[in-house]
Short mmCIF file of C-alpha atoms in Angstrom, two decimals:
data_model
loop_
_atom_site.label_atom_id
_atom_site.label_comp_id
_atom_site.label_asym_id
_atom_site.label_seq_id
_atom_site.Cartn_x
_atom_site.Cartn_y
_atom_site.Cartn_z
CA MET M 20 0.00 0.00 0.00
CA GLN M 21 1.35 3.43 -0.91
CA ASP M 22 2.41 5.77 1.89
CA TYR M 23 -0.21 8.42 1.13
CA LYS M 24 -2.94 5.79 1.53
CA LYS M 25 -1.60 4.76 4.94
CA GLN M 26 -1.34 8.41 5.95
CA PHE M 27 -4.93 8.99 4.85
CA ILE M 28 -6.23 6.09 6.94
CA ARG M 29 -4.35 7.47 9.98
CA PHE M 30 -5.75 10.92 9.18
CA MET M 31 -9.31 9.59 9.15
CA VAL M 32 -8.87 7.73 12.44
CA GLU M 33 -7.15 10.67 14.17
CA ASN M 34 -10.02 12.96 13.19
CA GLU M 35 -12.70 10.43 14.18
CA VAL M 36 -13.93 10.22 10.60
CA LEU M 37 -13.21 6.48 10.54
CA CYS M 38 -14.45 4.63 13.60
CA PHE M 39 -14.63 0.95 14.50
CA GLY M 40 -17.31 -0.75 16.59
CA ASN M 41 -20.95 -1.65 15.95
CA PHE M 42 -22.94 0.68 13.71
CA THR M 43 -26.28 0.60 11.93
CA LEU M 44 -25.93 2.15 8.51
CA LYS M 45 -28.54 4.10 6.56
CA SER M 46 -29.05 0.95 4.50
CA GLY M 47 -29.99 -0.93 7.67
CA ARG M 48 -26.88 -3.06 7.53
CA LYS M 49 -24.93 -3.67 10.74
CA ALA M 50 -21.33 -2.69 10.12
CA PRO M 51 -18.11 -2.92 12.17
CA TYR M 52 -16.89 0.43 10.87
CA PHE M 53 -18.38 3.84 10.11
CA ILE M 54 -17.21 6.79 8.04
CA ASN M 55 -18.47 10.24 9.02
CA ALA M 56 -17.11 12.92 6.68
CA GLY M 57 -19.03 15.50 8.73
CA LYS M 58 -16.11 15.39 11.19
CA TYR M 59 -14.00 17.40 8.73
CA ARG M 60 -14.61 20.92 9.95
CA THR M 61 -11.37 22.93 10.08
CA GLY M 62 -9.15 24.65 7.56
CA ALA M 63 -6.22 22.39 8.43
CA GLN M 64 -8.31 19.29 7.84
CA ALA M 65 -9.59 20.63 4.51
CA ALA M 66 -6.05 21.42 3.38
CA ARG M 67 -4.79 17.91 4.12
CA LEU M 68 -7.88 16.31 2.65
CA GLY M 69 -7.38 18.21 -0.59
CA GLU M 70 -3.83 16.92 -0.81
CA TYR M 71 -4.98 13.29 -0.50
CA TYR M 72 -7.51 13.82 -3.29
CA ALA M 73 -4.82 15.52 -5.36
CA ALA M 74 -2.53 12.51 -4.87
CA CYS M 75 -5.33 10.21 -6.04
CA TYR M 76 -5.99 12.44 -9.06
CA LEU M 77 -2.33 12.36 -10.07
CA GLU M 78 -1.85 8.65 -9.33
CA HIS M 79 -4.55 7.69 -11.83
CA GLY M 80 -3.47 10.16 -14.49
CA VAL M 81 -6.79 11.98 -14.60
CA ALA M 82 -6.72 14.80 -17.17
CA ALA M 83 -9.61 17.18 -16.49
CA GLN M 84 -10.15 20.90 -16.95
CA THR M 85 -12.76 21.33 -14.23
CA LEU M 86 -13.50 19.70 -10.88
CA VAL M 87 -17.21 19.37 -10.08
CA GLY M 88 -18.26 19.18 -6.43
CA PRO M 89 -21.87 18.00 -5.99
CA ALA M 90 -23.70 20.05 -3.35
CA TYR M 91 -23.23 20.00 -0.50
CA LYS M 92 -20.43 17.71 0.68
CA GLY M 93 -18.64 17.81 -2.64
CA ILE M 94 -18.24 21.59 -2.62
CA PRO M 95 -15.37 21.91 -0.08
CA LEU M 96 -13.81 18.73 -1.45
CA ALA M 97 -13.60 20.10 -5.00
CA VAL M 98 -12.29 23.46 -3.77
CA SER M 99 -9.62 21.96 -1.49
CA THR M 100 -8.52 19.54 -4.23
CA ALA M 101 -8.20 22.39 -6.74
CA ILE M 102 -6.12 24.40 -4.24
CA ALA M 103 -3.84 21.43 -3.47
CA LEU M 104 -3.27 20.68 -7.17
CA ALA M 105 -2.45 24.34 -7.89
CA ASN M 106 -0.29 25.08 -4.85
CA ASN M 107 1.60 21.80 -4.54
CA HIS M 108 1.66 20.32 -8.04
CA GLY M 109 1.39 23.21 -10.48
CA VAL M 110 -1.90 21.90 -11.92
CA ASN M 111 -4.38 24.77 -12.23
CA LEU M 112 -7.95 23.51 -12.75
CA GLY M 113 -11.32 25.23 -12.66
CA PHE M 114 -13.97 24.15 -10.19
CA CYS M 115 -17.73 24.44 -9.95
CA PHE M 116 -20.67 23.10 -7.99
CA ASP M 117 -24.38 22.76 -8.52
CA ARG M 118 -27.14 24.73 -6.87
CA LYS M 119 -30.02 22.92 -5.23
CA GLU M 120 -32.34 25.26 -7.11
CA VAL M 121 -31.72 26.99 -10.44
CA LYS M 122 -31.03 30.70 -10.03
CA ASP M 123 -33.29 32.81 -12.27
CA HIS M 124 -31.56 36.18 -11.76
CA GLY M 125 -28.04 37.57 -11.88
CA GLU M 126 -25.77 35.17 -13.75
CA GLY M 127 -28.47 32.50 -13.40
CA GLY M 128 -27.97 28.83 -14.14
CA MET M 129 -27.54 25.61 -12.24
CA PHE M 130 -23.79 25.82 -11.51
CA VAL M 131 -21.58 28.23 -9.59
CA GLY M 132 -17.95 28.64 -10.65
CA GLN M 133 -16.26 27.51 -13.85
CA ALA M 134 -18.78 27.29 -16.71
CA LEU M 135 -19.08 23.94 -18.47
CA HIS M 136 -19.04 23.78 -22.28
CA ASP M 137 -19.22 21.17 -25.01
CA GLY M 138 -16.04 19.13 -25.14
CA ASP M 139 -14.88 20.00 -21.61
CA LYS M 140 -13.30 17.25 -19.53
CA VAL M 141 -14.49 17.14 -15.93
CA CYS M 142 -13.74 15.18 -12.79
CA ILE M 143 -16.39 14.77 -10.08
CA ILE M 144 -15.20 14.96 -6.44
CA GLU M 145 -17.27 13.23 -3.73
CA ASP M 146 -16.77 11.73 -0.28
CA VAL M 147 -17.95 8.10 -0.06
CA MET M 148 -19.84 6.09 -2.66
CA THR M 149 -22.31 3.60 -1.19
CA SER M 150 -25.24 3.37 -3.60
CA GLY M 151 -24.12 5.72 -6.36
CA LYS M 152 -27.01 8.11 -5.70
CA ALA M 153 -24.85 11.26 -5.82
CA LEU M 154 -23.50 10.33 -9.26
CA ARG M 155 -26.96 9.59 -10.61
CA GLU M 156 -28.16 13.00 -9.40
CA ILE M 157 -25.26 15.10 -10.66
CA LEU M 158 -24.79 13.56 -14.12
CA PRO M 159 -28.04 14.91 -15.68
CA LYS M 160 -27.24 18.37 -14.29
CA ILE M 161 -23.75 18.32 -15.81
CA ARG M 162 -25.03 17.12 -19.17
CA GLN M 163 -27.62 19.88 -19.26
CA GLU M 164 -24.71 22.33 -19.35
CA GLY M 165 -23.07 20.78 -22.40
CA ASP M 166 -21.67 17.69 -24.07
CA VAL M 167 -18.86 17.21 -21.56
CA LYS M 168 -16.68 14.17 -20.97
CA ILE M 169 -16.61 12.74 -17.45
CA GLU M 170 -12.96 11.78 -17.06
CA ALA M 171 -13.38 10.28 -13.58
CA MET M 172 -15.00 10.52 -10.20
CA LEU M 173 -12.81 10.63 -7.10
CA ILE M 174 -14.04 9.43 -3.70
CA SER M 175 -12.31 9.05 -0.36
CA VAL M 176 -13.30 5.45 0.43
CA ASP M 177 -14.61 2.63 -1.74
CA ARG M 178 -16.67 0.48 0.63
CA MET M 179 -16.68 -2.23 -2.08
CA GLU M 180 -20.28 -3.12 -1.20
CA LYS M 181 -23.05 -4.26 -3.49
CA GLY M 182 -24.96 -1.36 -5.01
CA THR M 183 -28.44 -1.86 -6.41
CA GLY M 184 -27.56 -5.36 -7.64
CA GLU M 185 -24.72 -7.83 -7.24
CA LYS M 186 -22.02 -5.43 -8.40
CA SER M 187 -20.48 -2.68 -6.31
CA ALA M 188 -21.63 0.91 -6.75
CA VAL M 189 -18.23 1.67 -8.30
CA GLN M 190 -18.63 -1.14 -10.83
CA GLU M 191 -22.20 -0.04 -11.57
CA ALA M 192 -21.04 3.53 -12.20
CA TYR M 193 -18.76 2.30 -14.96
CA ASP M 194 -21.21 -0.21 -16.43
CA GLU M 195 -24.16 2.21 -16.48
CA TYR M 196 -22.47 5.53 -17.21
CA GLY M 197 -18.95 4.75 -18.35
CA VAL M 198 -17.58 6.74 -15.39
CA LYS M 199 -14.36 5.48 -13.83
CA VAL M 200 -14.42 5.88 -10.05
CA TYR M 201 -11.12 6.06 -8.19
CA SER M 202 -10.85 6.03 -4.40
CA ILE M 203 -8.07 7.28 -2.15
CA VAL M 204 -8.44 3.99 -0.26
CA THR M 205 -10.69 0.92 -0.28
CA VAL M 206 -12.09 -1.05 2.63
CA ARG M 207 -9.46 -3.71 1.84
CA ASP M 208 -6.76 -1.06 2.36
CA ILE M 209 -8.32 -0.29 5.75
CA ILE M 210 -8.30 -3.99 6.69
CA GLU M 211 -4.64 -4.21 5.64
CA ALA M 212 -3.83 -1.13 7.73
CA LEU M 213 -5.46 -2.75 10.77
CA GLU M 214 -3.57 -6.00 10.22
CA GLU M 215 -0.24 -4.17 9.87
CA GLY M 216 -0.84 -1.97 12.91
CA VAL M 217 -0.90 1.25 10.87
CA VAL M 218 -3.89 2.15 13.06
CA ALA M 219 -5.19 0.51 16.22
CA GLY M 220 -8.12 -1.90 16.04
CA LYS M 221 -6.69 -5.24 14.85
CA GLU M 222 -9.45 -6.96 16.83
CA TYR M 223 -11.99 -5.67 14.30
CA VAL M 224 -10.36 -7.43 11.34
CA PRO M 225 -12.47 -10.63 11.57
CA ALA M 226 -15.71 -8.61 11.67
CA MET M 227 -14.52 -6.42 8.79
CA LYS M 228 -13.75 -9.47 6.66
CA GLU M 229 -17.07 -11.10 7.57
CA TYR M 230 -18.95 -7.93 6.64
CA LEU M 231 -17.18 -7.80 3.29
CA LYS M 232 -17.94 -11.48 2.73
CA ASN M 233 -21.66 -10.83 3.33
CA TYR M 234 -22.08 -7.53 1.53
CA GLY M 235 -19.01 -7.11 -0.63
CA ALA M 236 -18.97 -7.23 -4.42
#
């Protein structure tokens, strides 16, 4: 596992974003771990988070012109990623995000920030993909703006769970929409980090593996 992935897992645990125990998820599933991106709430956290997304962007050779952050959680993620790419890697990208309601005055429109045009290459920035709902909601909005190419979608953690069928939400995103989804880490990376003592909680490894066996894809 690459160092930045290990550092990200430590970062999540240190900031109580990644917790281990017994949790009931929105899906109703009982899980031995929980990810709460709402715990990111300071400038320092946002700066580091942007750097991890930037590392993921560069690792997978994504070539976009604009980062799209779906409202609301995706907004600070897209902004912090754009800042990290510009400040630390010399990659200057535009960013934009959608409104919950179309603005009918001023500049108007559905998006705030960099305008999207036919032929533009974009990368969507989100937190965690579980069912793929965020992607399904943002894609029609993006395509209303123009005939753009979705180069990739970046997420923090791939839970590697079944989506609406037998495949994972990440696999479904590619099969249904042709969108490649890259994650900073996967649940298997988290299990490996526990096993190697990168973070405390080795006792949760059996439950993590059992959960993945039951719900994984």
